[in-house]
């Protein structure tokens, strides 16, 4: 008979303590929670610079197209403008930024050119009585393009409309050159083995 409470073979390994297992899990969890998130400042700066360059180029293109279109319209009216009589049909007050004061009036009118009747906004923001008439200049090539004689006389095609887009394009070019120079990859450093070999010689 074997004595009670004894084994005929020794136990191969000791059982793990629940306390030690729990502490190991807590340590792993704390290490996982404490992992730091590293942010590459160079990459963030590169993205911001690219966005800024794209925005500057887009704004320069929009302003350039708008300036070229304005010069083309003025040139068209100066060379192919025909004086016609426009009749005011209605006027509405336009409120200012605060909403309490009138900033001007938006009037609509009609005119006839080469047997066809056209409707268009009356140039300017002055108040005009419905049924009153005024002289306007329309393009013979594009009858929808109109202006008043005074406004047309005071406006000429000018290179100044390209000044703002030129400045924006120059800023974008400078920023692009500075960005390319800043992010140029540096030459790789010499390895430790070669340095040690050179020192021994």
GROMACS .gro file of C-alpha atoms in nm:
model
  201
    1UNK     CA    1   0.000   0.000   0.000
    2UNK     CA    2   0.130   0.353  -0.097
    3UNK     CA    3   0.109   0.619   0.165
    4UNK     CA    4  -0.178   0.859   0.104
    5UNK     CA    5  -0.091   1.205  -0.033
    6UNK     CA    6   0.230   1.092  -0.207
    7UNK     CA    7   0.311   1.027  -0.572
    8UNK     CA    8   0.528   0.748  -0.701
    9UNK     CA    9   0.683   0.990  -0.957
   10UNK     CA   10   0.816   1.342  -0.901
   11UNK     CA   11   0.618   1.633  -1.048
   12UNK     CA   12   0.793   1.757  -1.363
   13UNK     CA   13   0.713   2.128  -1.329
   14UNK     CA   14   0.567   2.353  -1.071
   15UNK     CA   15   0.228   2.507  -1.141
   16UNK     CA   16   0.234   2.877  -1.230
   17UNK     CA   17   0.100   3.118  -0.981
   18UNK     CA   18  -0.210   3.311  -1.095
   19UNK     CA   19  -0.055   3.623  -0.946
   20UNK     CA   20   0.260   3.599  -1.160
   21UNK     CA   21   0.054   3.536  -1.477
   22UNK     CA   22  -0.168   3.836  -1.412
   23UNK     CA   23   0.130   4.061  -1.343
   24UNK     CA   24   0.292   3.955  -1.672
   25UNK     CA   25  -0.027   4.036  -1.865
   26UNK     CA   26  -0.053   4.376  -1.696
   27UNK     CA   27   0.309   4.453  -1.786
   28UNK     CA   28   0.253   4.362  -2.150
   29UNK     CA   29  -0.067   4.564  -2.160
   30UNK     CA   30   0.099   4.864  -1.999
   31UNK     CA   31   0.382   4.842  -2.251
   32UNK     CA   32   0.133   4.832  -2.538
   33UNK     CA   33  -0.065   5.125  -2.404
   34UNK     CA   34   0.249   5.330  -2.350
   35UNK     CA   35   0.368   5.298  -2.710
   36UNK     CA   36   0.450   5.648  -2.838
   37UNK     CA   37   0.326   5.768  -3.176
   38UNK     CA   38   0.610   5.930  -3.365
   39UNK     CA   39   0.534   6.204  -3.621
   40UNK     CA   40   0.774   6.275  -3.903
   41UNK     CA   41   0.799   6.653  -3.900
   42UNK     CA   42   0.973   6.660  -4.237
   43UNK     CA   43   0.692   6.466  -4.401
   44UNK     CA   44   0.426   6.689  -4.244
   45UNK     CA   45   0.613   6.999  -4.357
   46UNK     CA   46   0.648   6.858  -4.706
   47UNK     CA   47   0.274   6.796  -4.730
   48UNK     CA   48   0.191   7.146  -4.606
   49UNK     CA   49   0.432   7.304  -4.853
   50UNK     CA   50   0.288   7.107  -5.144
   51UNK     CA   51  -0.066   7.212  -5.049
   52UNK     CA   52   0.043   7.576  -5.029
   53UNK     CA   53   0.218   7.561  -5.368
   54UNK     CA   54  -0.087   7.402  -5.534
   55UNK     CA   55  -0.317   7.667  -5.384
   56UNK     CA   56  -0.091   7.951  -5.500
   57UNK     CA   57  -0.066   7.812  -5.853
   58UNK     CA   58  -0.443   7.760  -5.873
   59UNK     CA   59  -0.512   8.115  -5.755
   60UNK     CA   60  -0.259   8.253  -6.004
   61UNK     CA   61  -0.424   8.064  -6.291
   62UNK     CA   62  -0.774   8.185  -6.194
   63UNK     CA   63  -0.662   8.548  -6.168
   64UNK     CA   64  -0.468   8.527  -6.492
   65UNK     CA   65  -0.769   8.390  -6.683
   66UNK     CA   66  -0.998   8.653  -6.529
   67UNK     CA   67  -0.758   8.932  -6.625
   68UNK     CA   68  -0.717   8.806  -6.978
   69UNK     CA   69  -1.095   8.777  -7.016
   70UNK     CA   70  -1.146   9.133  -6.889
   71UNK     CA   71  -0.889   9.271  -7.131
   72UNK     CA   72  -1.049   9.078  -7.417
   73UNK     CA   73  -1.395   9.220  -7.334
   74UNK     CA   74  -1.264   9.576  -7.317
   75UNK     CA   75  -1.080   9.533  -7.645
   76UNK     CA   76  -1.394   9.390  -7.804
   77UNK     CA   77  -1.610   9.684  -7.691
   78UNK     CA   78  -1.352   9.943  -7.796
   79UNK     CA   79  -1.311   9.800  -8.146
   80UNK     CA   80  -1.659   9.659  -8.216
   81UNK     CA   81  -1.886   9.860  -7.985
   82UNK     CA   82  -2.216   9.997  -8.113
   83UNK     CA   83  -2.429  10.251  -7.924
   84UNK     CA   84  -2.790  10.144  -7.857
   85UNK     CA   85  -3.072  10.262  -7.633
   86UNK     CA   86  -3.162  10.055  -7.329
   87UNK     CA   87  -3.498  10.071  -7.149
   88UNK     CA   88  -3.511  10.006  -6.776
   89UNK     CA   89  -3.772   9.748  -6.682
   90UNK     CA   90  -3.733   9.723  -6.303
   91UNK     CA   91  -3.497   9.803  -6.014
   92UNK     CA   92  -3.441   9.638  -5.677
   93UNK     CA   93  -3.248   9.767  -5.378
   94UNK     CA   94  -2.937   9.579  -5.270
   95UNK     CA   95  -2.867   9.570  -4.895
   96UNK     CA   96  -2.520   9.625  -4.755
   97UNK     CA   97  -2.318   9.398  -4.530
   98UNK     CA   98  -2.511   9.491  -4.212
   99UNK     CA   99  -2.845   9.434  -4.385
  100UNK     CA  100  -2.988   9.769  -4.274
  101UNK     CA  101  -2.855  10.011  -4.536
  102UNK     CA  102  -2.899  10.004  -4.912
  103UNK     CA  103  -2.570   9.951  -5.096
  104UNK     CA  104  -2.715  10.033  -5.436
  105UNK     CA  105  -2.970   9.913  -5.686
  106UNK     CA  106  -2.974   9.626  -5.932
  107UNK     CA  107  -3.174   9.717  -6.241
  108UNK     CA  108  -3.279   9.512  -6.540
  109UNK     CA  109  -3.329   9.648  -6.888
  110UNK     CA  110  -3.395   9.556  -7.249
  111UNK     CA  111  -3.250   9.676  -7.579
  112UNK     CA  112  -3.285   9.591  -7.946
  113UNK     CA  113  -2.991   9.516  -8.175
  114UNK     CA  114  -3.025   9.412  -8.540
  115UNK     CA  115  -3.392   9.329  -8.496
  116UNK     CA  116  -3.347   9.111  -8.188
  117UNK     CA  117  -3.444   9.204  -7.836
  118UNK     CA  118  -3.204   9.137  -7.550
  119UNK     CA  119  -3.241   9.156  -7.174
  120UNK     CA  120  -2.947   9.228  -6.945
  121UNK     CA  121  -2.856   9.393  -6.613
  122UNK     CA  122  -2.820   9.769  -6.637
  123UNK     CA  123  -2.452   9.865  -6.588
  124UNK     CA  124  -2.386  10.041  -6.259
  125UNK     CA  125  -2.577  10.045  -5.930
  126UNK     CA  126  -2.770  10.375  -5.960
  127UNK     CA  127  -3.144  10.389  -5.905
  128UNK     CA  128  -3.341  10.432  -6.228
  129UNK     CA  129  -3.711  10.470  -6.284
  130UNK     CA  130  -3.883  10.188  -6.476
  131UNK     CA  131  -3.940  10.297  -6.834
  132UNK     CA  132  -3.645  10.537  -6.839
  133UNK     CA  133  -3.379  10.495  -7.105
  134UNK     CA  134  -3.001  10.520  -7.116
  135UNK     CA  135  -2.735  10.481  -7.381
  136UNK     CA  136  -2.519  10.170  -7.367
  137UNK     CA  137  -2.250  10.022  -7.588
  138UNK     CA  138  -2.288   9.662  -7.709
  139UNK     CA  139  -2.045   9.446  -7.901
  140UNK     CA  140  -2.144   9.375  -8.258
  141UNK     CA  141  -1.972   9.037  -8.228
  142UNK     CA  142  -2.132   8.952  -7.892
  143UNK     CA  143  -2.452   9.154  -7.831
  144UNK     CA  144  -2.473   9.022  -7.476
  145UNK     CA  145  -2.157   9.217  -7.383
  146UNK     CA  146  -2.256   9.572  -7.282
  147UNK     CA  147  -2.117   9.874  -7.098
  148UNK     CA  148  -2.192  10.241  -7.051
  149UNK     CA  149  -1.993  10.492  -7.262
  150UNK     CA  150  -1.846  10.654  -6.949
  151UNK     CA  151  -1.729  10.323  -6.800
  152UNK     CA  152  -1.588  10.214  -7.134
  153UNK     CA  153  -1.399  10.540  -7.179
  154UNK     CA  154  -1.244  10.509  -6.832
  155UNK     CA  155  -1.134  10.147  -6.882
  156UNK     CA  156  -0.862  10.025  -7.114
  157UNK     CA  157  -0.688   9.689  -7.153
  158UNK     CA  158  -0.394   9.690  -6.913
  159UNK     CA  159  -0.109   9.465  -6.810
  160UNK     CA  160  -0.179   9.552  -6.446
  161UNK     CA  161  -0.444   9.278  -6.432
  162UNK     CA  162  -0.160   9.026  -6.457
  163UNK     CA  163   0.036   9.175  -6.168
  164UNK     CA  164  -0.140   8.980  -5.891
  165UNK     CA  165  -0.120   8.639  -6.064
  166UNK     CA  166   0.244   8.708  -6.148
  167UNK     CA  167   0.325   8.777  -5.783
  168UNK     CA  168   0.146   8.459  -5.674
  169UNK     CA  169   0.330   8.254  -5.935
  170UNK     CA  170   0.663   8.401  -5.820
  171UNK     CA  171   0.585   8.316  -5.456
  172UNK     CA  172   0.491   7.959  -5.556
  173UNK     CA  173   0.813   7.923  -5.756
  174UNK     CA  174   1.024   8.053  -5.469
  175UNK     CA  175   0.852   7.824  -5.220
  176UNK     CA  176   0.903   7.527  -5.450
  177UNK     CA  177   1.274   7.603  -5.491
  178UNK     CA  178   1.319   7.647  -5.115
  179UNK     CA  179   1.134   7.323  -5.047
  180UNK     CA  180   1.345   7.128  -5.297
  181UNK     CA  181   1.666   7.267  -5.147
  182UNK     CA  182   1.558   7.190  -4.790
  183UNK     CA  183   1.456   6.830  -4.862
  184UNK     CA  184   1.755   6.740  -5.075
  185UNK     CA  185   1.882   6.403  -4.942
  186UNK     CA  186   2.212   6.432  -4.754
  187UNK     CA  187   2.519   6.225  -4.839
  188UNK     CA  188   2.539   5.895  -4.645
  189UNK     CA  189   2.780   5.896  -4.352
  190UNK     CA  190   3.092   5.677  -4.362
  191UNK     CA  191   3.054   5.336  -4.197
  192UNK     CA  192   3.216   5.260  -3.864
  193UNK     CA  193   3.429   4.983  -4.012
  194UNK     CA  194   3.586   5.208  -4.271
  195UNK     CA  195   3.653   5.474  -4.007
  196UNK     CA  196   3.824   5.225  -3.782
  197UNK     CA  197   4.030   5.092  -4.071
  198UNK     CA  198   4.137   5.440  -4.169
  199UNK     CA  199   4.235   5.514  -3.808
  200UNK     CA  200   4.447   5.200  -3.789
  201UNK     CA  201   4.637   5.291  -4.101
   0.00000   0.00000   0.00000
